[in-house]
Amino acid sequence: MDPSAVPALSLSDGYTIPQVGFGVYKVPQHQTAEAVRTALEAGYRHIDTATLYANEAQVGQGVRESGIAREDIFVTTKVWNSDQGFDSTLRAFDTSMDLLGLDYLDLYLIHWPAPTQDRYVDTWRALERLQGDGRVRSIGVSNFHPHHLQRLFDETEIVPVVNQIELHPWLPQTEARVFHKKHGIVTEAWSPLARGGILGNPTLDLLAEKHGVSVAQVIIRWHVQLGTVVIPKSVTPSRIAENIDVFGFELDDADLAAIATLETGERTGRDPDDLG
Ligand SMILES: NC(=O)c1ccc[n+]([C@@H]2O[C@H](COP(=O)([O-])OP(=O)(O)OC[C@H]3O[C@@H](n4cnc5c(N)ncnc54)[C@H](OP(=O)(O)O)[C@@H]3O)[C@@H](O)[C@H]2O)c1
């Protein structure tokens, strides 16, 4: 897959983000560098990790071993809940950068608002500082409901460039996407395949047959047409390649209407208001 086939979405700070990225949640340390190299060879230029995933060092290793110029790869990591707070976030960032072995980061996210801790506003101020110091290009959040975002708008200076949220055909997050768009925030979809749980769906099977592609490709193409950034995870080389090969077909209005009927509101993860 030619990496230039993947659209670069504009962020409100002037940078861009490749619309299809590679997620590494639950990729074991011993498989991560190889999975990242495989993804980069397959054409991905965007890797999504987090302190929680405990594989930042191996992500950095895979990036270096790929031989691809650092500037051509977009790397995201995230501050974990227990590191929230101004000073502790600055320290957590240093630790992540040491592990990644990179001299700048493309995107740093607050992983969850963790509202019962009530430290996400201070945490956001730390991200503003890191951006001001030139250590990270773009700053954003993850799992923020509109009311958490509104608090950042009211109490801090910079509007997050992305919000990475759970999003798949069961949970299309229409309200959140409309809110993000209004505020110039790009929506990123995590667990875009509902962790694989949606793959046996008969409606999607029919669409896959119609277009001569896999069900995973139908879903990833749906994300692309919604305009969200999508970061599927796989440790299987054939799936890694398949998941980015979604630019040779298009879902029509009837296909999109069929996928819209799959909405159930079901989450594979926690509601952000309940994870403290
Ligand atoms: N911000 C957050 O709170 C948050 C939370 C969760 C995830 N994320 C991010 O989002 C990324 C993706 O989410 P996810 O890992 O939870 O789930 P996902 O990408 O929705 O699904 C991954 C599962 O689907 C399987 N799979 C992938 N491609 C497939 C294909 N073409 N055909 C059949 N099965 C396929 C994988 O199996 P194999 O690996 O065995 O091939 C794996 O079991 C994560 O890796 C992480 O970067 C962020």
CSV table of C-alpha atoms and ligand atoms in Angstrom, one decimal:
chain,number,residue,atom,x,y,z
A,1,MET,CA,0.0,0.0,0.0
A,2,ASP,CA,1.4,3.4,-1.0
A,3,PRO,CA,1.4,5.5,2.2
A,4,SER,CA,0.3,8.5,0.1
A,5,ALA,CA,-3.0,6.8,-0.6
A,6,VAL,CA,-3.9,7.4,3.1
A,7,PRO,CA,-5.5,10.8,3.5
A,8,ALA,CA,-3.8,13.3,5.9
A,9,LEU,CA,-6.4,15.0,8.0
A,10,SER,CA,-5.8,18.6,9.0
A,11,LEU,CA,-5.5,19.4,12.7
A,12,SER,CA,-6.4,22.8,14.1
A,13,ASP,CA,-2.8,23.5,15.1
A,14,GLY,CA,-1.6,23.3,11.5
A,15,TYR,CA,-0.2,19.7,11.6
A,16,THR,CA,-1.8,16.7,9.8
A,17,ILE,CA,-2.6,13.2,11.0
A,18,PRO,CA,-2.7,10.1,8.7
A,19,GLN,CA,-6.3,8.9,8.7
A,20,VAL,CA,-5.5,5.2,9.1
A,21,GLY,CA,-3.1,4.3,11.9
A,22,PHE,CA,-1.9,1.2,13.7
A,23,GLY,CA,-3.0,0.5,17.3
A,24,VAL,CA,-0.8,-1.5,19.6
A,25,TYR,CA,-3.0,-2.1,22.7
A,26,LYS,CA,-2.5,-5.6,24.0
A,27,VAL,CA,0.4,-6.3,21.6
A,28,PRO,CA,2.8,-8.1,23.9
A,29,GLN,CA,6.3,-6.5,24.3
A,30,HIS,CA,8.0,-9.3,22.5
A,31,GLN,CA,5.8,-8.9,19.4
A,32,THR,CA,5.6,-5.1,19.2
A,33,ALA,CA,8.7,-4.1,17.4
A,34,GLU,CA,8.0,-6.7,14.7
A,35,ALA,CA,4.3,-5.7,14.4
A,36,VAL,CA,5.3,-2.0,14.1
A,37,ARG,CA,7.9,-2.8,11.4
A,38,THR,CA,5.3,-5.0,9.5
A,39,ALA,CA,2.7,-2.1,9.7
A,40,LEU,CA,5.3,0.4,8.4
A,41,GLU,CA,6.2,-1.9,5.6
A,42,ALA,CA,2.5,-2.3,4.8
A,43,GLY,CA,2.2,1.5,4.4
A,44,TYR,CA,1.0,2.7,7.8
A,45,ARG,CA,2.7,6.0,8.9
A,46,HIS,CA,0.9,6.4,12.2
A,47,ILE,CA,1.4,4.3,15.4
A,48,ASP,CA,-0.9,4.7,18.5
A,49,THR,CA,0.5,3.5,21.8
A,50,ALA,CA,0.1,4.6,25.5
A,51,THR,CA,2.0,4.3,28.8
A,52,LEU,CA,-0.7,1.8,29.8
A,53,TYR,CA,0.2,-0.6,26.9
A,54,ALA,CA,3.7,-1.0,28.4
A,55,ASN,CA,5.2,-1.3,24.9
A,56,GLU,CA,6.5,2.2,24.2
A,57,ALA,CA,10.1,1.1,24.1
A,58,GLN,CA,9.3,-1.6,21.5
A,59,VAL,CA,7.3,0.9,19.4
A,60,GLY,CA,10.4,3.2,19.3
A,61,GLN,CA,12.5,0.2,18.4
A,62,GLY,CA,10.2,-0.7,15.5
A,63,VAL,CA,10.2,2.9,14.3
A,64,ARG,CA,14.0,3.0,14.3
A,65,GLU,CA,14.4,-0.4,12.8
A,66,SER,CA,12.1,0.4,9.9
A,67,GLY,CA,14.6,2.7,8.4
A,68,ILE,CA,11.8,5.2,7.6
A,69,ALA,CA,12.6,8.8,8.4
A,70,ARG,CA,11.3,9.9,11.8
A,71,GLU,CA,9.6,12.9,10.1
A,72,ASP,CA,7.5,10.5,8.0
A,73,ILE,CA,6.0,8.7,11.0
A,74,PHE,CA,3.3,10.0,13.3
A,75,VAL,CA,3.6,8.7,16.8
A,76,THR,CA,1.0,9.1,19.6
A,77,THR,CA,1.3,8.2,23.2
A,78,LYS,CA,-0.9,8.9,26.2
A,79,VAL,CA,-0.6,9.9,29.9
A,80,TRP,CA,-2.1,7.3,32.2
A,81,ASN,CA,-4.7,8.1,34.9
A,82,SER,CA,-2.3,7.5,37.8
A,83,ASP,CA,0.1,10.1,36.3
A,84,GLN,CA,-2.5,12.9,36.0
A,85,GLY,CA,-1.7,16.2,37.6
A,86,PHE,CA,0.6,19.0,36.4
A,87,ASP,CA,4.1,17.9,37.7
A,88,SER,CA,3.4,14.2,37.4
A,89,THR,CA,2.3,14.5,33.8
A,90,LEU,CA,5.5,16.3,33.0
A,91,ARG,CA,7.5,13.5,34.6
A,92,ALA,CA,5.3,10.8,32.8
A,93,PHE,CA,6.0,12.5,29.5
A,94,ASP,CA,9.8,12.4,30.1
A,95,THR,CA,9.5,8.7,31.0
A,96,SER,CA,7.5,8.0,27.8
A,97,MET,CA,10.0,9.9,25.6
A,98,ASP,CA,12.9,8.0,27.2
A,99,LEU,CA,11.2,4.7,26.5
A,100,LEU,CA,10.2,5.7,22.9
A,101,GLY,CA,13.7,7.0,22.3
A,102,LEU,CA,12.3,9.9,20.2
A,103,ASP,CA,13.3,13.5,20.4
A,104,TYR,CA,9.8,14.8,19.8
A,105,LEU,CA,6.4,13.3,19.9
A,106,ASP,CA,3.6,14.0,17.3
A,107,LEU,CA,0.6,13.7,19.6
A,108,TYR,CA,0.2,13.4,23.4
A,109,LEU,CA,-3.2,12.5,24.8
A,110,ILE,CA,-4.8,12.5,28.2
A,111,HIS,CA,-5.9,8.8,28.1
A,112,TRP,CA,-9.1,9.2,30.2
A,113,PRO,CA,-10.7,12.2,32.0
A,114,ALA,CA,-10.9,10.1,35.2
A,115,PRO,CA,-13.4,12.6,36.6
A,116,THR,CA,-13.4,11.4,40.2
A,117,GLN,CA,-9.7,12.4,40.4
A,118,ASP,CA,-10.6,15.8,39.1
A,119,ARG,CA,-7.1,16.4,37.8
A,120,TYR,CA,-7.7,16.6,34.0
A,121,VAL,CA,-7.6,20.4,33.9
A,122,ASP,CA,-4.2,20.5,35.5
A,123,THR,CA,-3.1,17.6,33.3
A,124,TRP,CA,-4.2,19.6,30.3
A,125,ARG,CA,-2.1,22.6,31.4
A,126,ALA,CA,0.9,20.3,31.5
A,127,LEU,CA,0.2,19.3,27.9
A,128,GLU,CA,0.0,23.0,27.0
A,129,ARG,CA,3.4,23.5,28.6
A,130,LEU,CA,4.9,20.6,26.8
A,131,GLN,CA,3.7,21.9,23.5
A,132,GLY,CA,4.9,25.4,24.3
A,133,ASP,CA,8.3,23.9,25.1
A,134,GLY,CA,8.4,22.2,21.6
A,135,ARG,CA,8.5,18.7,23.1
A,136,VAL,CA,5.3,17.6,21.4
A,137,ARG,CA,3.7,18.9,18.2
A,138,SER,CA,0.0,18.3,18.9
A,139,ILE,CA,-2.0,17.8,22.1
A,140,GLY,CA,-5.3,16.1,22.5
A,141,VAL,CA,-7.5,14.0,24.7
A,142,SER,CA,-9.2,10.6,24.7
A,143,ASN,CA,-12.5,9.4,26.1
A,144,PHE,CA,-13.7,12.9,26.9
A,145,HIS,CA,-17.4,13.5,26.8
A,146,PRO,CA,-18.5,16.9,25.5
A,147,HIS,CA,-19.0,18.1,29.1
A,148,HIS,CA,-15.3,17.3,29.9
A,149,LEU,CA,-14.2,19.1,26.8
A,150,GLN,CA,-16.4,22.1,27.7
A,151,ARG,CA,-14.5,22.4,31.0
A,152,LEU,CA,-11.2,22.5,29.1
A,153,PHE,CA,-12.7,25.2,26.8
A,154,ASP,CA,-13.8,27.2,29.9
A,155,GLU,CA,-10.7,26.8,32.1
A,156,THR,CA,-7.7,26.5,29.7
A,157,GLU,CA,-6.1,28.1,26.7
A,158,ILE,CA,-5.8,25.5,23.9
A,159,VAL,CA,-8.5,23.5,22.3
A,160,PRO,CA,-7.5,19.8,21.9
A,161,VAL,CA,-6.8,18.8,18.3
A,162,VAL,CA,-8.3,15.3,18.6
A,163,ASN,CA,-10.5,13.3,20.9
A,164,GLN,CA,-9.9,9.6,20.6
A,165,ILE,CA,-13.1,7.7,21.6
A,166,GLU,CA,-14.6,4.3,21.3
A,167,LEU,CA,-16.4,4.2,17.9
A,168,HIS,CA,-17.6,1.4,15.7
A,169,PRO,CA,-20.9,0.6,13.9
A,170,TRP,CA,-22.5,-0.4,17.3
A,171,LEU,CA,-21.5,2.9,18.8
A,172,PRO,CA,-21.2,5.5,16.0
A,173,GLN,CA,-21.0,8.4,18.5
A,174,THR,CA,-23.0,10.8,16.3
A,175,GLU,CA,-23.5,13.4,19.0
A,176,ALA,CA,-19.8,13.5,20.0
A,177,ARG,CA,-18.8,13.8,16.3
A,178,VAL,CA,-21.1,16.7,15.7
A,179,PHE,CA,-19.7,18.4,18.9
A,180,HIS,CA,-16.1,17.8,17.9
A,181,LYS,CA,-16.7,19.2,14.4
A,182,LYS,CA,-18.2,22.3,15.8
A,183,HIS,CA,-15.1,22.9,17.8
A,184,GLY,CA,-12.5,21.9,15.1
A,185,ILE,CA,-11.6,18.7,16.9
A,186,VAL,CA,-10.8,15.6,14.8
A,187,THR,CA,-12.5,12.4,16.1
A,188,GLU,CA,-10.3,9.3,16.4
A,189,ALA,CA,-12.0,5.9,16.6
A,190,TRP,CA,-10.6,3.4,19.1
A,191,SER,CA,-11.6,-0.3,18.9
A,192,PRO,CA,-12.8,0.5,15.4
A,193,LEU,CA,-13.6,-3.2,14.9
A,194,ALA,CA,-15.3,-3.4,18.3
A,195,ARG,CA,-12.3,-5.6,19.3
A,196,GLY,CA,-13.3,-8.1,16.6
A,197,GLY,CA,-16.7,-8.7,18.2
A,198,ILE,CA,-18.6,-7.2,15.3
A,199,LEU,CA,-16.9,-9.2,12.5
A,200,GLY,CA,-19.4,-12.0,12.3
A,201,ASN,CA,-22.3,-9.6,11.6
A,202,PRO,CA,-24.5,-10.9,8.6
A,203,THR,CA,-25.3,-7.3,7.3
A,204,LEU,CA,-21.6,-6.6,7.1
A,205,ASP,CA,-21.0,-10.1,5.5
A,206,LEU,CA,-23.3,-9.1,2.7
A,207,LEU,CA,-21.5,-5.8,2.2
A,208,ALA,CA,-18.1,-7.5,2.2
A,209,GLU,CA,-19.4,-9.9,-0.5
A,210,LYS,CA,-20.9,-7.1,-2.6
A,211,HIS,CA,-17.5,-5.3,-2.7
A,212,GLY,CA,-15.3,-8.3,-2.8
A,213,VAL,CA,-13.5,-7.3,0.4
A,214,SER,CA,-13.4,-8.5,4.0
A,215,VAL,CA,-15.8,-7.4,6.8
A,216,ALA,CA,-12.9,-5.6,8.5
A,217,GLN,CA,-12.2,-3.7,5.3
A,218,VAL,CA,-15.9,-2.7,5.1
A,219,ILE,CA,-15.8,-1.3,8.7
A,220,ILE,CA,-12.5,0.5,8.2
A,221,ARG,CA,-13.8,2.0,5.0
A,222,TRP,CA,-16.9,3.1,6.8
A,223,HIS,CA,-14.7,5.0,9.3
A,224,VAL,CA,-12.8,6.6,6.5
A,225,GLN,CA,-16.0,7.8,4.9
A,226,LEU,CA,-17.2,9.1,8.2
A,227,GLY,CA,-14.1,11.3,8.3
A,228,THR,CA,-12.7,9.8,11.6
A,229,VAL,CA,-9.1,8.7,12.1
A,230,VAL,CA,-9.1,4.9,12.6
A,231,ILE,CA,-6.5,2.9,14.3
A,232,PRO,CA,-7.1,-0.9,14.0
A,233,LYS,CA,-4.8,-3.3,15.9
A,234,SER,CA,-3.6,-6.7,14.7
A,235,VAL,CA,-0.6,-8.8,15.2
A,236,THR,CA,-1.4,-10.9,12.1
A,237,PRO,CA,0.6,-9.7,9.1
A,238,SER,CA,-2.1,-10.5,6.5
A,239,ARG,CA,-4.7,-8.5,8.6
A,240,ILE,CA,-2.3,-5.6,9.2
A,241,ALA,CA,-2.0,-5.3,5.4
A,242,GLU,CA,-5.7,-5.8,4.7
A,243,ASN,CA,-6.8,-3.2,7.2
A,244,ILE,CA,-5.0,-0.4,5.4
A,245,ASP,CA,-6.0,-1.6,2.0
A,246,VAL,CA,-9.4,0.3,2.0
A,247,PHE,CA,-8.9,2.8,-0.8
A,248,GLY,CA,-9.9,0.7,-3.8
A,249,PHE,CA,-13.7,0.7,-3.2
A,250,GLU,CA,-16.4,3.0,-1.9
A,251,LEU,CA,-19.5,2.4,0.2
A,252,ASP,CA,-22.7,3.8,-1.3
A,253,ASP,CA,-25.6,5.5,0.4
A,254,ALA,CA,-27.5,2.1,0.7
A,255,ASP,CA,-24.4,0.5,2.3
A,256,LEU,CA,-24.1,3.3,4.8
A,257,ALA,CA,-27.8,3.1,5.6
A,258,ALA,CA,-27.4,-0.6,6.2
A,259,ILE,CA,-24.5,0.0,8.6
A,260,ALA,CA,-26.5,2.7,10.4
A,261,THR,CA,-29.0,0.0,11.4
A,262,LEU,CA,-26.4,-1.8,13.4
A,263,GLU,CA,-26.2,0.9,16.1
A,264,THR,CA,-27.0,-0.6,19.6
A,265,GLY,CA,-25.0,1.8,21.8
A,266,GLU,CA,-23.0,-1.1,23.0
A,267,ARG,CA,-19.5,-0.3,24.4
A,268,THR,CA,-16.6,-2.7,24.5
A,269,GLY,CA,-14.9,-0.5,27.1
A,270,ARG,CA,-15.9,1.7,30.0
A,271,ASP,CA,-18.1,4.8,30.0
A,272,PRO,CA,-15.6,7.7,30.6
A,273,ASP,CA,-17.7,9.0,33.4
A,274,ASP,CA,-17.4,5.7,35.3
A,275,LEU,CA,-13.6,5.2,35.1
A,276,GLY,CA,-12.2,7.2,37.8
B,1,LIG,N1,-7.9,5.6,24.0
B,1,LIG,C1,-8.3,4.4,24.6
B,1,LIG,O1,-8.9,4.4,25.7
B,1,LIG,C2,-8.2,3.2,23.8
B,1,LIG,C3,-8.9,2.0,24.2
B,1,LIG,C4,-8.8,0.9,23.4
B,1,LIG,C5,-8.0,0.9,22.3
B,1,LIG,N2,-7.3,2.0,21.9
B,1,LIG,C6,-6.5,2.1,20.7
B,1,LIG,O2,-7.3,1.6,19.6
B,1,LIG,C7,-6.5,0.5,19.0
B,1,LIG,C8,-7.5,-0.5,18.3
B,1,LIG,O3,-8.5,-0.9,19.3
B,1,LIG,P1,-8.4,-2.4,19.8
B,1,LIG,O4,-7.1,-3.0,19.8
B,1,LIG,O5,-9.1,-2.4,21.2
B,1,LIG,O6,-9.4,-3.2,18.9
B,1,LIG,P2,-9.8,-3.4,17.3
B,1,LIG,O7,-8.7,-2.8,16.5
B,1,LIG,O8,-11.2,-2.9,17.2
B,1,LIG,O9,-9.8,-5.0,17.2
B,1,LIG,C9,-8.6,-5.7,17.3
B,1,LIG,C10,-9.0,-7.2,17.3
B,1,LIG,O10,-9.5,-7.5,16.0
B,1,LIG,C11,-8.7,-8.5,15.3
B,1,LIG,N3,-8.5,-8.1,13.9
B,1,LIG,C12,-7.9,-7.0,13.5
B,1,LIG,N4,-7.9,-6.9,12.1
B,1,LIG,C13,-8.7,-8.0,11.7
B,1,LIG,C14,-9.1,-8.5,10.5
B,1,LIG,N5,-8.7,-7.9,9.3
B,1,LIG,N6,-9.8,-9.6,10.4
B,1,LIG,C15,-10.2,-10.3,11.5
B,1,LIG,N7,-9.8,-9.9,12.8
B,1,LIG,C16,-9.1,-8.7,12.9
B,1,LIG,C17,-7.4,-8.5,16.1
B,1,LIG,O11,-6.8,-9.8,16.1
B,1,LIG,P3,-5.2,-10.2,15.9
B,1,LIG,O12,-4.5,-9.1,16.6
B,1,LIG,O13,-5.1,-11.5,16.6
B,1,LIG,O14,-5.0,-10.2,14.4
B,1,LIG,C18,-7.8,-8.1,17.5
B,1,LIG,O15,-8.3,-9.3,18.2
B,1,LIG,C19,-5.7,-0.1,20.1
B,1,LIG,O16,-4.7,-0.9,19.7
B,1,LIG,C20,-5.3,1.2,20.8
B,1,LIG,O17,-4.2,1.8,20.1
B,1,LIG,C21,-7.4,3.2,22.6
